[in-house]
């Protein structure tokens, strides 16, 4: 399948991304560059200087809402991907409402409680939709322990052990690898016709 056929196929799919930080912003850009038809993105935060070491933002976007900044960046890359933004703090009700029409959902949030709420809500409300989560990408090196595994419709990307701390910060290489693993699974699911409506 050549790139033109890939883009044409991807145009009819919608992917939801919960979180526009290191994982979400980079995953969204990779999907847009690949030709995905629509992205539904959520975040409540603004771009900070501390985000620039790993998130897909620029110095002149510091202070902007992440959803607005990411939409602007995607619009600079391509006109093939429409971007729907939600500047909200997610809860179970919003998760169900915002992502109900998405074919695949990518979980890309920092807080463990929100991550758990997304996973549980999707499990009960969208049992047939693939959910792709990131877990364990802090630090540097150890590239070979980054992996993906599947449990039903849940796909987990990362090493599943490294936690963020002052001595083990999230840095661009490992965060980007995991975010692109998430994007790659989205493409694999769609292009292998595993996601059906």
Coordinates of C-alpha atoms in Angstrom, one line a residue:
X1 CA 0.0 0.0 0.0
X2 CA 1.6 3.3 -1.1
X3 CA 1.5 6.5 0.9
X4 CA -1.4 8.0 -1.2
X5 CA -3.5 4.9 -0.5
X6 CA -2.5 5.0 3.2
X7 CA -3.6 8.7 3.5
X8 CA -6.9 8.0 1.7
X9 CA -7.6 5.1 4.1
X10 CA -6.7 7.1 7.2
X11 CA -8.9 10.0 6.2
X12 CA -12.0 8.3 7.3
X13 CA -10.8 7.7 10.9
X14 CA -11.0 9.7 14.0
X15 CA -8.5 9.3 16.9
X16 CA -9.0 10.8 20.4
X17 CA -6.0 11.9 22.4
X18 CA -6.4 12.5 26.1
X19 CA -3.6 14.8 27.0
X20 CA -1.4 17.2 24.9
X21 CA 1.9 16.8 26.8
X22 CA 4.9 14.9 25.8
X23 CA 3.1 11.8 24.7
X24 CA -0.1 13.4 23.3
X25 CA 1.5 16.3 21.4
X26 CA 4.1 14.1 19.7
X27 CA 1.6 11.3 19.0
X28 CA -0.8 13.8 17.4
X29 CA 1.8 15.2 15.1
X30 CA 2.9 11.8 13.9
X31 CA -0.7 10.8 13.2
X32 CA -1.3 14.1 11.3
X33 CA 1.8 13.7 9.3
X34 CA 0.6 10.2 8.4
X35 CA -2.7 11.5 7.1
X36 CA -5.3 10.7 9.9
X37 CA -8.6 12.3 9.1
X38 CA -9.5 13.8 12.4
X39 CA -8.0 14.2 15.9
X40 CA -10.0 15.0 19.0
X41 CA -7.6 16.4 21.6
X42 CA -8.1 17.3 25.2
X43 CA -6.0 19.1 27.8
X44 CA -6.5 21.8 30.5
X45 CA -3.0 23.1 30.7
X46 CA -0.9 25.9 29.1
X47 CA 2.5 25.6 27.5
X48 CA 5.3 26.2 29.9
X49 CA 9.0 26.7 29.4
X50 CA 9.6 23.4 31.2
X51 CA 7.6 21.6 28.5
X52 CA 9.8 22.5 25.6
X53 CA 12.4 19.7 26.4
X54 CA 9.9 17.0 25.2
X55 CA 6.6 18.4 24.0
X56 CA 5.8 19.6 20.4
X57 CA 5.6 23.3 21.2
X58 CA 7.8 26.3 20.5
X59 CA 9.1 29.2 22.6
X60 CA 6.6 31.7 21.1
X61 CA 3.8 29.4 22.3
X62 CA 4.6 29.6 26.0
X63 CA 1.5 30.8 27.8
X64 CA -0.9 29.5 25.2
X65 CA -3.5 26.7 25.9
X66 CA -1.9 23.5 24.8
X67 CA -5.0 22.5 22.8
X68 CA -4.8 25.8 20.8
X69 CA -1.0 25.6 20.3
X70 CA -1.1 21.9 19.2
X71 CA -4.0 22.6 16.8
X72 CA -2.0 25.5 15.3
X73 CA 1.1 23.3 14.9
X74 CA -0.8 20.6 13.2
X75 CA -2.5 23.1 10.9
X76 CA 1.0 24.3 9.9
X77 CA 2.0 20.7 9.0
X78 CA -1.1 19.6 7.0
X79 CA -4.6 20.6 5.9
X80 CA -5.7 16.9 5.7
X81 CA -6.3 16.5 9.5
X82 CA -9.1 18.3 11.2
X83 CA -8.5 19.0 14.9
X84 CA -11.3 19.2 17.5
X85 CA -10.1 20.7 20.8
X86 CA -11.5 20.4 24.3
X87 CA -9.8 22.6 27.0
X88 CA -11.2 20.6 30.0
X89 CA -10.2 18.6 33.0
X90 CA -11.4 15.1 32.1
X91 CA -13.8 13.1 34.2
X92 CA -15.8 10.0 33.4
X93 CA -18.8 11.9 32.0
X94 CA -16.6 14.0 29.7
X95 CA -14.5 11.0 28.6
X96 CA -17.7 9.3 27.4
X97 CA -19.0 12.4 25.7
X98 CA -15.9 13.7 24.0
X99 CA -14.5 10.3 22.8
X100 CA -17.8 8.5 21.9
X101 CA -17.3 9.0 18.1
X102 CA -13.6 8.2 18.1
X103 CA -12.4 4.9 16.5
X104 CA -9.4 4.7 18.7
X105 CA -8.4 6.5 21.9
X106 CA -4.9 7.4 23.0
X107 CA -4.3 7.9 26.7
X108 CA -1.5 10.4 27.3
X109 CA -2.0 12.0 30.7
X110 CA 0.4 12.5 33.6
X111 CA -1.7 11.9 36.6
X112 CA -2.2 8.3 37.7
X113 CA -5.8 8.9 38.9
X114 CA -6.9 10.4 35.6
X115 CA -5.1 7.7 33.7
X116 CA -7.0 5.1 35.7
X117 CA -10.3 6.9 35.2
X118 CA -9.7 7.0 31.4
X119 CA -8.9 3.3 31.3
X120 CA -11.8 2.3 33.5
X121 CA -14.3 4.5 31.6
X122 CA -13.2 3.2 28.2
X123 CA -13.3 -0.4 29.5
X124 CA -16.9 -0.1 30.6
X125 CA -18.3 2.5 28.1
X126 CA -16.3 1.6 25.0
X127 CA -15.4 -2.1 25.4
X128 CA -14.8 -2.6 21.7
X129 CA -12.6 0.5 21.1
X130 CA -8.9 0.1 21.2
X131 CA -7.2 2.2 24.0
X132 CA -3.5 2.9 23.8
X133 CA -1.7 4.0 26.9
X134 CA 1.8 5.1 27.8
X135 CA 3.5 3.8 30.9
X136 CA 7.1 4.2 31.9
X137 CA 9.3 6.5 29.7
X138 CA 11.2 8.6 32.2
X139 CA 15.0 9.1 32.0
X140 CA 17.3 8.1 29.2
X141 CA 18.9 5.1 27.6
X142 CA 17.6 1.5 28.0
X143 CA 15.9 1.9 24.6
X144 CA 15.6 -1.9 24.2
X145 CA 13.3 -2.2 27.3
X146 CA 10.7 0.1 25.7
X147 CA 8.0 -2.2 24.3
X148 CA 4.3 -2.6 23.7
X149 CA 2.0 -5.3 24.8
X150 CA -1.7 -6.0 24.4
X151 CA -4.3 -7.0 26.9
X152 CA -7.7 -7.3 25.2
X153 CA -8.4 -3.9 23.6
X154 CA -5.8 -2.2 25.9
X155 CA -2.3 -1.5 24.4
X156 CA 0.5 -0.5 26.8
X157 CA 3.6 1.3 25.5
X158 CA 6.7 2.0 27.6
X159 CA 8.9 0.1 30.0
X160 CA 6.1 0.0 32.6
X161 CA 8.6 0.7 35.5
X162 CA 10.4 4.0 35.2
X163 CA 8.8 6.8 37.2
X164 CA 9.3 10.5 36.8
X165 CA 11.4 12.1 39.6
X166 CA 13.8 15.0 40.0
X167 CA 16.7 12.5 39.3
X168 CA 14.8 10.7 36.5
X169 CA 13.1 13.4 34.4
X170 CA 11.1 12.8 31.3
X171 CA 13.4 13.7 28.3
X172 CA 12.6 14.0 24.6
X173 CA 14.2 10.7 23.3
X174 CA 12.3 8.2 25.4
X175 CA 9.1 10.2 25.5
X176 CA 9.2 10.6 21.7
X177 CA 9.8 6.9 21.3
X178 CA 6.8 5.9 23.4
X179 CA 4.6 8.5 21.8
X180 CA 5.5 7.2 18.3
X181 CA 4.9 3.7 19.5
X182 CA 1.4 4.8 20.4
X183 CA 0.9 6.4 17.0
X184 CA 2.4 3.3 15.3
X185 CA -0.2 1.1 17.0
X186 CA -3.0 3.4 15.8
X187 CA -1.7 3.0 12.3
X188 CA -1.3 -0.8 12.6
X189 CA -4.9 -1.2 13.9
X190 CA -6.4 0.9 11.2
X191 CA -4.3 -0.3 8.2
X192 CA -4.6 -3.9 9.2
X193 CA -8.4 -3.4 9.2
X194 CA -8.6 -4.4 12.9
X195 CA -10.7 -1.3 13.7
X196 CA -14.1 -1.6 12.2
X197 CA -17.2 0.5 12.6

